[in-house]
mmCIF file of C-alpha atoms in Angstrom:
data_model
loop_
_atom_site.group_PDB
_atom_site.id
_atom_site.type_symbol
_atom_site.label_atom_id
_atom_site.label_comp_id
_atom_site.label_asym_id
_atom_site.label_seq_id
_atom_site.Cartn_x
_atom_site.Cartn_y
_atom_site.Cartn_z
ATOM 1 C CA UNK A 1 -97.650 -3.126 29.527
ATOM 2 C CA UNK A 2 -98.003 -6.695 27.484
ATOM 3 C CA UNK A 3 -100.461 -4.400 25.020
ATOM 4 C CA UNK A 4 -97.970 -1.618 24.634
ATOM 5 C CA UNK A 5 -95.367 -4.521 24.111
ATOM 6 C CA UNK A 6 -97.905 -5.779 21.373
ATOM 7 C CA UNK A 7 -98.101 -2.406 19.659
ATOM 8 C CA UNK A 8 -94.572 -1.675 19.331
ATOM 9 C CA UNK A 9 -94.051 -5.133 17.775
ATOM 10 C CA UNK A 10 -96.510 -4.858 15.521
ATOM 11 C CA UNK A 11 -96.012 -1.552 14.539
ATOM 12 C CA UNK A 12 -91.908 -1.461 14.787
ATOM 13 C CA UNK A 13 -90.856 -4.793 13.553
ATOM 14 C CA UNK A 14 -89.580 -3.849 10.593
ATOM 15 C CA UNK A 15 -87.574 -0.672 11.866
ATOM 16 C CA UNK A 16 -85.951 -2.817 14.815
ATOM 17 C CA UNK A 17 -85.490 -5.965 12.440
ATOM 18 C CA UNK A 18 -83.526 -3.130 10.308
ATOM 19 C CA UNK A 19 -81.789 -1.571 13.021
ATOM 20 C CA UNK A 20 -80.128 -5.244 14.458
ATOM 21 C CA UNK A 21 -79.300 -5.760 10.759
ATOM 22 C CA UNK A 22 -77.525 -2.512 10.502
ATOM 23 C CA UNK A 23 -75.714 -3.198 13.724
ATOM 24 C CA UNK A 24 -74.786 -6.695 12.968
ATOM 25 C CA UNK A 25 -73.077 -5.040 9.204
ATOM 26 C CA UNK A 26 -71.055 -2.264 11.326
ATOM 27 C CA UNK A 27 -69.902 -5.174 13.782
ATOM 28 C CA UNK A 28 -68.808 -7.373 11.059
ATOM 29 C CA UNK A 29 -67.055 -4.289 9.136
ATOM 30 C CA UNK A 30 -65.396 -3.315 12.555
ATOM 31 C CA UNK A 31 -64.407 -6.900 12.632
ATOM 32 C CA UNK A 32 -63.100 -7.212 9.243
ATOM 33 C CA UNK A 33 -61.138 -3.798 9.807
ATOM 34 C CA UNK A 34 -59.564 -5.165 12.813
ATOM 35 C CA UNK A 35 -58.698 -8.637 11.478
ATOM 36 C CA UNK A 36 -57.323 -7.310 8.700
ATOM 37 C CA UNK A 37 -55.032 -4.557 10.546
ATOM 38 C CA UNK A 38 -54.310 -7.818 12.645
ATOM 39 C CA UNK A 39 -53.076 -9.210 9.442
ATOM 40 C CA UNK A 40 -51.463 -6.335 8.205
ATOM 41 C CA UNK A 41 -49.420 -6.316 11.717
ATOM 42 C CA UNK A 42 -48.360 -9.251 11.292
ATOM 43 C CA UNK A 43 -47.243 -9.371 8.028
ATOM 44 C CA UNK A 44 -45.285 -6.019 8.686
ATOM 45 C CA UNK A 45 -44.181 -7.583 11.595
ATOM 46 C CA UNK A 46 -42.627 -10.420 9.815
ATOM 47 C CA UNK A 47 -41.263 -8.357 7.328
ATOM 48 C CA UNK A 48 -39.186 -6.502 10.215
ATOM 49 C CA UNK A 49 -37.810 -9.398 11.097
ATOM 50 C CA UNK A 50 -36.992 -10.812 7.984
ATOM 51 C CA UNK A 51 -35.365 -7.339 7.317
ATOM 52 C CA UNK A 52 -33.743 -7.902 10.476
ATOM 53 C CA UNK A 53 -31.863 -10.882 9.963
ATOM 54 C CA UNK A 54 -30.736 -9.086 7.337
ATOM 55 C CA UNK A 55 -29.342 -5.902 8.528
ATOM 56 C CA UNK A 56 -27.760 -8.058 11.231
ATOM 57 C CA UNK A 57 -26.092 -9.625 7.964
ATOM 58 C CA UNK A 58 -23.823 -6.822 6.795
ATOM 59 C CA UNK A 59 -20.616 -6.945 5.204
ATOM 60 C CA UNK A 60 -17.962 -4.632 6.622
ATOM 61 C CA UNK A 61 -14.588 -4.084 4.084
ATOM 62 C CA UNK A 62 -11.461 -3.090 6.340
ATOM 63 C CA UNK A 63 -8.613 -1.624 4.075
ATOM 64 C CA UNK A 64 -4.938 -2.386 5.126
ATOM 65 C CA UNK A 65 -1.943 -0.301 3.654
ATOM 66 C CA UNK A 66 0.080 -2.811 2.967
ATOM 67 C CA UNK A 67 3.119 -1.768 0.711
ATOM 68 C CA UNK A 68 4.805 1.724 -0.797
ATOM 69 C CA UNK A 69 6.950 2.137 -3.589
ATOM 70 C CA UNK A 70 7.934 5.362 -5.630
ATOM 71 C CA UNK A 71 10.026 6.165 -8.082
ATOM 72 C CA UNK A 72 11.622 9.286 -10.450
ATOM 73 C CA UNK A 73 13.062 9.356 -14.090
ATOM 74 C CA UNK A 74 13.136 11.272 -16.570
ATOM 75 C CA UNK A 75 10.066 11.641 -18.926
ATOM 76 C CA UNK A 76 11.911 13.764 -21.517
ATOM 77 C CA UNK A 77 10.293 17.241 -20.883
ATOM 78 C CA UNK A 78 10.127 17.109 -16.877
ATOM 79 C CA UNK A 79 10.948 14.504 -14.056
ATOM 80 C CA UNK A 80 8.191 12.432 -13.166
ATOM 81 C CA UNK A 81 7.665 11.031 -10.183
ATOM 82 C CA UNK A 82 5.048 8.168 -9.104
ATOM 83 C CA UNK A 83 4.452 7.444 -5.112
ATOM 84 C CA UNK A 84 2.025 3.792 -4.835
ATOM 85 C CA UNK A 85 0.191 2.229 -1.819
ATOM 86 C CA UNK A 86 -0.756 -1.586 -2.065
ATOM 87 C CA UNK A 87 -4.659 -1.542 0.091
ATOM 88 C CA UNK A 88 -5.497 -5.058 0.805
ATOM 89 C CA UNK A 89 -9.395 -5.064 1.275
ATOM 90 C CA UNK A 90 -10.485 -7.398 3.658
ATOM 91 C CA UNK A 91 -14.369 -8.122 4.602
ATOM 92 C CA UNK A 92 -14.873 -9.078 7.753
ATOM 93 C CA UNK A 93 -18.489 -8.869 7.694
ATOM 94 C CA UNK A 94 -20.841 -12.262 6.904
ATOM 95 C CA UNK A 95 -22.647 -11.019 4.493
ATOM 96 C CA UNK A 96 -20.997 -10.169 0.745
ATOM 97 C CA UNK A 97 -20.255 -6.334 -0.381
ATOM 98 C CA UNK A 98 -21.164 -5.565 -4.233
ATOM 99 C CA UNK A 99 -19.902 -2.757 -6.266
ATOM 100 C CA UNK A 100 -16.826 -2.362 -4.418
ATOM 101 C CA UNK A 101 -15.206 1.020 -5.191
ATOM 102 C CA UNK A 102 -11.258 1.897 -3.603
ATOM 103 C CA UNK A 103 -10.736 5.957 -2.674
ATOM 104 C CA UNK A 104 -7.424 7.551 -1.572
ATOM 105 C CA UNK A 105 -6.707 11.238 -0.608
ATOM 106 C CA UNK A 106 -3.681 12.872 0.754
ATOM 107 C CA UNK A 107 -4.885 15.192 3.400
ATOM 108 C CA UNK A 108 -2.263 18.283 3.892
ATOM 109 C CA UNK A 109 -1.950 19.558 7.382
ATOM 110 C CA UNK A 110 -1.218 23.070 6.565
ATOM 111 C CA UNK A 111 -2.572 23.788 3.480
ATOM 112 C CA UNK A 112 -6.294 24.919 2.777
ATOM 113 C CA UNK A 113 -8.529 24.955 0.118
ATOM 114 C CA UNK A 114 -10.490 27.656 -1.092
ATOM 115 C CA UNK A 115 -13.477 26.376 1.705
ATOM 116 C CA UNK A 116 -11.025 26.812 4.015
ATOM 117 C CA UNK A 117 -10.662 23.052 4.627
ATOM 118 C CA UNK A 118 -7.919 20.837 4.835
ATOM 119 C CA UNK A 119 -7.188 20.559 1.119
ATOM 120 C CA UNK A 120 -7.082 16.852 -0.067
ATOM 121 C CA UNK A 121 -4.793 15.613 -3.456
ATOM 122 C CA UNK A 122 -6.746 12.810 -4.539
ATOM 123 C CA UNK A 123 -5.008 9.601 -6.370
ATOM 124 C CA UNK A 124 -4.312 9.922 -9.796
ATOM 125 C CA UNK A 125 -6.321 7.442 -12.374
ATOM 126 C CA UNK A 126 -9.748 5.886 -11.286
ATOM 127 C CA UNK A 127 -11.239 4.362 -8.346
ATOM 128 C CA UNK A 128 -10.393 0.757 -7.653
ATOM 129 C CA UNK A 129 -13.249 -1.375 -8.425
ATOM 130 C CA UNK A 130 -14.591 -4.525 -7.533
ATOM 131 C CA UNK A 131 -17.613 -6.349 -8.052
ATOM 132 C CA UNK A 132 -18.235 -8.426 -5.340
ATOM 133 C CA UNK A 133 -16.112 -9.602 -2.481
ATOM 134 C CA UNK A 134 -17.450 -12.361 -0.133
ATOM 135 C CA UNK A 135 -17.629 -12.751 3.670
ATOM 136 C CA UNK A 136 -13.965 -13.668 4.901
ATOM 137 C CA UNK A 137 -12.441 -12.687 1.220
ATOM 138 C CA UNK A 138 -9.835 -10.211 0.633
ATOM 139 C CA UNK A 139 -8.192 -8.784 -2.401
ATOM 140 C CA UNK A 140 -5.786 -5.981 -3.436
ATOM 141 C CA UNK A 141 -6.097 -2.314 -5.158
ATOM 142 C CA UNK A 142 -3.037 -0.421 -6.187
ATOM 143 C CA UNK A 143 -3.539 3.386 -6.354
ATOM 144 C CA UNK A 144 -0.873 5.797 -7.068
ATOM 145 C CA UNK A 145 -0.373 9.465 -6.646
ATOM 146 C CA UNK A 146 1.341 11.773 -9.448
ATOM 147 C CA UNK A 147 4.685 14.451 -9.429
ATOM 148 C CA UNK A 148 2.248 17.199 -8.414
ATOM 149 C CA UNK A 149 0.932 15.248 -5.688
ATOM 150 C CA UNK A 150 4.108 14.129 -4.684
ATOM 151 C CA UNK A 151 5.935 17.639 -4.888
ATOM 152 C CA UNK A 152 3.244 18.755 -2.711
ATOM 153 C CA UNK A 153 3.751 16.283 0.128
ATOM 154 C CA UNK A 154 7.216 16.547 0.280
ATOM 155 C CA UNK A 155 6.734 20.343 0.792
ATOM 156 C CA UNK A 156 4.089 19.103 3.601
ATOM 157 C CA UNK A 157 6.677 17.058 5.039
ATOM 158 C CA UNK A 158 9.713 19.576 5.118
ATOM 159 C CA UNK A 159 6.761 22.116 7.049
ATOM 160 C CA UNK A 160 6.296 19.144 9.937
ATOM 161 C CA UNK A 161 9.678 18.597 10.077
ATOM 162 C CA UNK A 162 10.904 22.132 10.374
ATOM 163 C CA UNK A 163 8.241 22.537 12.477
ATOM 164 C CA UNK A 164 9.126 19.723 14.620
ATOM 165 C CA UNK A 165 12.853 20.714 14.952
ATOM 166 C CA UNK A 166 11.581 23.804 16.707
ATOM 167 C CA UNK A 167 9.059 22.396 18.951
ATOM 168 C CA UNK A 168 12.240 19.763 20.219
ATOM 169 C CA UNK A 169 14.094 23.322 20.696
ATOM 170 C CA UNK A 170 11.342 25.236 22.701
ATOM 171 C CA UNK A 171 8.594 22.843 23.838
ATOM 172 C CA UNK A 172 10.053 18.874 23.784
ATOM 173 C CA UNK A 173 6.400 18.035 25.440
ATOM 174 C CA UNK A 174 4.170 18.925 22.924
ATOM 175 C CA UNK A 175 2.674 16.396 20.724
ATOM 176 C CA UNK A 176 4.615 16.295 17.023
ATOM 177 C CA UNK A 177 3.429 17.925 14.185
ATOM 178 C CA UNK A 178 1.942 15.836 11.239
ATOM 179 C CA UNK A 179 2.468 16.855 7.573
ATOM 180 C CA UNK A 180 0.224 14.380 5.527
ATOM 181 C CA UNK A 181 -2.479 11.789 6.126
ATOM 182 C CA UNK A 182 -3.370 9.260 3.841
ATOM 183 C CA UNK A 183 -7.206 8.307 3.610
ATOM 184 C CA UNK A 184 -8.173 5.534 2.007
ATOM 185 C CA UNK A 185 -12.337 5.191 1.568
ATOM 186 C CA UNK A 186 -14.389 2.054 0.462
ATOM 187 C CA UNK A 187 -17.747 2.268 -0.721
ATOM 188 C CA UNK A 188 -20.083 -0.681 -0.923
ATOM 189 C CA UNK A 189 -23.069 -2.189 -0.987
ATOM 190 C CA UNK A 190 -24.930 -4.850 0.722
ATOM 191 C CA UNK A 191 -27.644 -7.258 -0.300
ATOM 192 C CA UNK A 192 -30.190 -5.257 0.399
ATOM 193 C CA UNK A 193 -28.865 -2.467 -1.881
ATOM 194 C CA UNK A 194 -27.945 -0.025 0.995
ATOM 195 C CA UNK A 195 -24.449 1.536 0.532
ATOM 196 C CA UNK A 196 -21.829 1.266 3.195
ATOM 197 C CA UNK A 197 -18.773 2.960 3.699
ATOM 198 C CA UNK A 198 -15.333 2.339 5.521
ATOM 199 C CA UNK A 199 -12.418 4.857 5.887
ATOM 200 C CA UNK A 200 -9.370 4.074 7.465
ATOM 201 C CA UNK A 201 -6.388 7.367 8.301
ATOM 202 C CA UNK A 202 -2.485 6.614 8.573
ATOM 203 C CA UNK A 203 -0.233 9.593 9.269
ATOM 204 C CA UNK A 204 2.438 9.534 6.417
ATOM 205 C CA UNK A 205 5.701 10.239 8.512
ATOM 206 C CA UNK A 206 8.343 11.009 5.908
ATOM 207 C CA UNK A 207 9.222 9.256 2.853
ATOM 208 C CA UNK A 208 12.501 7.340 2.607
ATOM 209 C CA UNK A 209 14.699 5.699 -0.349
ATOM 210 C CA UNK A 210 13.818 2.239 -0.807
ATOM 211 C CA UNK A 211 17.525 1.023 -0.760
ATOM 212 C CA UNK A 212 19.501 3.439 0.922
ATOM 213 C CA UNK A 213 23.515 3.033 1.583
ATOM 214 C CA UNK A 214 24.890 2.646 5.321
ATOM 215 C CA UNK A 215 24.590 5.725 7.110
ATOM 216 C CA UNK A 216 27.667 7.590 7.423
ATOM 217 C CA UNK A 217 26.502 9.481 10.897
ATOM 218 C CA UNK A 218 24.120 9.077 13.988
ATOM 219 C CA UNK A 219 21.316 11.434 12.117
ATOM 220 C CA UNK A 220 18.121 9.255 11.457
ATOM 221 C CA UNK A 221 17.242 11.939 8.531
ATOM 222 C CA UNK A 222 20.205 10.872 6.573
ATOM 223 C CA UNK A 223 17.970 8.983 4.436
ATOM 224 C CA UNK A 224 15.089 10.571 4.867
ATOM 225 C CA UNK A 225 13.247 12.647 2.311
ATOM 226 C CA UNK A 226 13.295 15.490 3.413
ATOM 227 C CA UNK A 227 15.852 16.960 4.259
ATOM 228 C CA UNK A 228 17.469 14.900 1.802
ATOM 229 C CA UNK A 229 15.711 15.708 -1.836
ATOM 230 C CA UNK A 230 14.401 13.554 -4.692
ATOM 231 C CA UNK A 231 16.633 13.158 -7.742
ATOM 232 C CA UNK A 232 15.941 11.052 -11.417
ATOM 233 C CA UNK A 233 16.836 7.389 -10.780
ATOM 234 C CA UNK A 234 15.580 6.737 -6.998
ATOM 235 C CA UNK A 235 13.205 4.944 -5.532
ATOM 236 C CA UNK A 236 11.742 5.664 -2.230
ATOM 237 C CA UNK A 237 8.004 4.635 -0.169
ATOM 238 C CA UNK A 238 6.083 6.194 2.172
ATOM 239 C CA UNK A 239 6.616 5.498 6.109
ATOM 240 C CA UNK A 240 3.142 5.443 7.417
ATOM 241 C CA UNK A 241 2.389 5.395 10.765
ATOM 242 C CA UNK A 242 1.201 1.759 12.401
ATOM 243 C CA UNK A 243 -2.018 0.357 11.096
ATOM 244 C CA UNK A 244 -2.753 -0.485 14.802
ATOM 245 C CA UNK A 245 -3.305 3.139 15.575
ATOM 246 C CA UNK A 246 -4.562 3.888 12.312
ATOM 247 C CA UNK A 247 -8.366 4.935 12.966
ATOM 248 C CA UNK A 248 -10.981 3.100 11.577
ATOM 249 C CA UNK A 249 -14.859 4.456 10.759
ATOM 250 C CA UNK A 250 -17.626 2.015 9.491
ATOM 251 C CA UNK A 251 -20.724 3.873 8.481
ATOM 252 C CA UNK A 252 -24.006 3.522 6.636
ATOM 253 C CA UNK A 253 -24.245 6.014 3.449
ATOM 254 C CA UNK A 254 -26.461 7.412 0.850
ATOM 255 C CA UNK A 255 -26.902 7.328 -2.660
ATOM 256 C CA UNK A 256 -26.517 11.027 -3.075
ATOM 257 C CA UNK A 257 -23.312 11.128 -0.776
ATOM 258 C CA UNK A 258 -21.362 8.185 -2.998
ATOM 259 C CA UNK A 259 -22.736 9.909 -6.293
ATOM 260 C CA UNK A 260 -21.330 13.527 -4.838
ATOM 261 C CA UNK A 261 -18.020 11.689 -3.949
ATOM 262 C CA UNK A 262 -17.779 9.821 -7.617
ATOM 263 C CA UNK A 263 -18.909 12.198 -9.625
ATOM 264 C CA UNK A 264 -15.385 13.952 -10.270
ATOM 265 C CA UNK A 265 -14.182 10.688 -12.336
ATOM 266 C CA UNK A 266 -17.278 10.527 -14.754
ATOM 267 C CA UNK A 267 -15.726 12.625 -16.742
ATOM 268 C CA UNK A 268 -12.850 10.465 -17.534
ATOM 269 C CA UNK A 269 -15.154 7.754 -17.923
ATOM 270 C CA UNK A 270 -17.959 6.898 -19.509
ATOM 271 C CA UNK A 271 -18.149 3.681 -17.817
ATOM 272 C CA UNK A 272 -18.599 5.061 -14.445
ATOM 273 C CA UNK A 273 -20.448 7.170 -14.941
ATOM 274 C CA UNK A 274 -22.956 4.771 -16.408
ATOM 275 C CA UNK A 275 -22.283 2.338 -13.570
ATOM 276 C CA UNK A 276 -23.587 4.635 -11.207
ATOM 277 C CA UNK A 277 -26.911 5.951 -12.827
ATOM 278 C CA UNK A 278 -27.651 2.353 -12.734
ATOM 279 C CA UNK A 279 -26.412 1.539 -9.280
ATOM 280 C CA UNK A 280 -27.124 4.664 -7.506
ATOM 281 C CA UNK A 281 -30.671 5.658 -8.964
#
């Protein structure tokens, strides 16, 4: 046994010296490999966490409707007509919001577009912009809507309320019937260049003048618009319903969504539409 011991070492020495040495190299890769996916956990690991803190760090813009005011006179060829909101923007988050832009849509309960949706008049001019707005800062955005717009909501309002006169007549229980919605939409971003978006609903009741004489009977439409009608000279706003029950959706968004929703007003400005190939791409 000692002799074939002898034999093999003599003869084999350099085959098992070469075998340890190969296992020793695929230990030591095997090694390496898992220190460094050790390394790599950790560093991923921290990352999470980092990105983390972060996320947990998120601004969150609530509009508030805050004011109306319309008005008609004459614009030489036609009556014009102008119906404003005043949206304070308020963020609430603790972390700031950048490239702040202001939507508003009237949403018509009983008229459709050609999709078969819920057709929406948007506000006339631009979206309000901001750049930045800071954790616990607020500003405000004015948007107004145009005649067309207008003449269009007032028709959606005389449909609820004739619509409500009969439901009062034949079924008092049922819930009432709403003409209009305003929507107002925020877009933002946070730090870590993700956009954000908050939307916020009020049911538009009926619009009333602004300073209307004593009421001459017990009706509570005697100022209201309708039944009564806009003529050149008034002024009027919007009664919205209460922004306590006015719903409230906070959402994370994509690029392609805010581009799709922008992309109407880039032809009316160049501006824009540069703003968002560099903010959205």
């Amino acid at each position: 046994m000692l002799e074939f011991i002898k034999i093999i070492n003599s003869d084999y020495a350099g085959v098992l010296s070469l075998l340890s040495s190969l296992i020793m190299v695929v230990v030591t890769i095997i090694y390496v490999g898992h220190t460094k996916r050790q390394a790599n956990y950790a560093k991923e690991s921290a990352e999470l966490v980092a990105k983390q803190i972060k996320i947990d760090k998120q601004p969150c813009i609530v509009p508030y409707v805050t004011d109306s005011y319309g008005s008609v006179w004459d614009a030489t060829d036609y009556t014009r007509m102008q119906l404003g909101f005043t949206i304070k923007l308020r963020n609430v988050g603790d972390s700031p919001a950048i490239n702040v832009y202001t939507l508003a849509d009237i949403e018509l309960q009983f008229t459709e577009d050609s999709d078969g949706n819920k057709k929406l008049l948007p506000a006339s001019l631009l979206p309000g912009f901001v750049q930045a707005l800071s954790a616990d800062e607020e500003t405000e955005i004015n948007i107004h809507f145009e005649t067309s717009e207008i003449k269009a909501l007032i028709c959606e309002l005389r449909k609820a309320s004739e619509k409500n006169w009969e439901r009062l007549r034949t079924n008092p229980s049922h819930h009432h019937y709403t003409g209009a919605k305003l929507i107002v939409r925020v877009f933002f971003k946070n730090l870590m260049g993700q956009w954000c978006e908050s939307t916020i609903s009020h049911e538009i009741a009926w619009l009333e003048y602004k300073n209307p004489p004593p009421r001459k009977t017990h009706n509570l439409n005697e100022n209201t618009i309708p039944p009564q009608k806009i003529r050149e000279g008034d002024e009027f706003k919007a009664v919205l319903s209460s922004h306590h029950i006015a719903p409230f959706v906070f959402a994370m968004t994509t690029d392609k969504h805010v581009i799709d929703v922008l992309q109407g007003y880039t032809d009316e400005s160049p501006w824009l539409s540069a703003a968002l190939k560099d903010n959205c791409t």
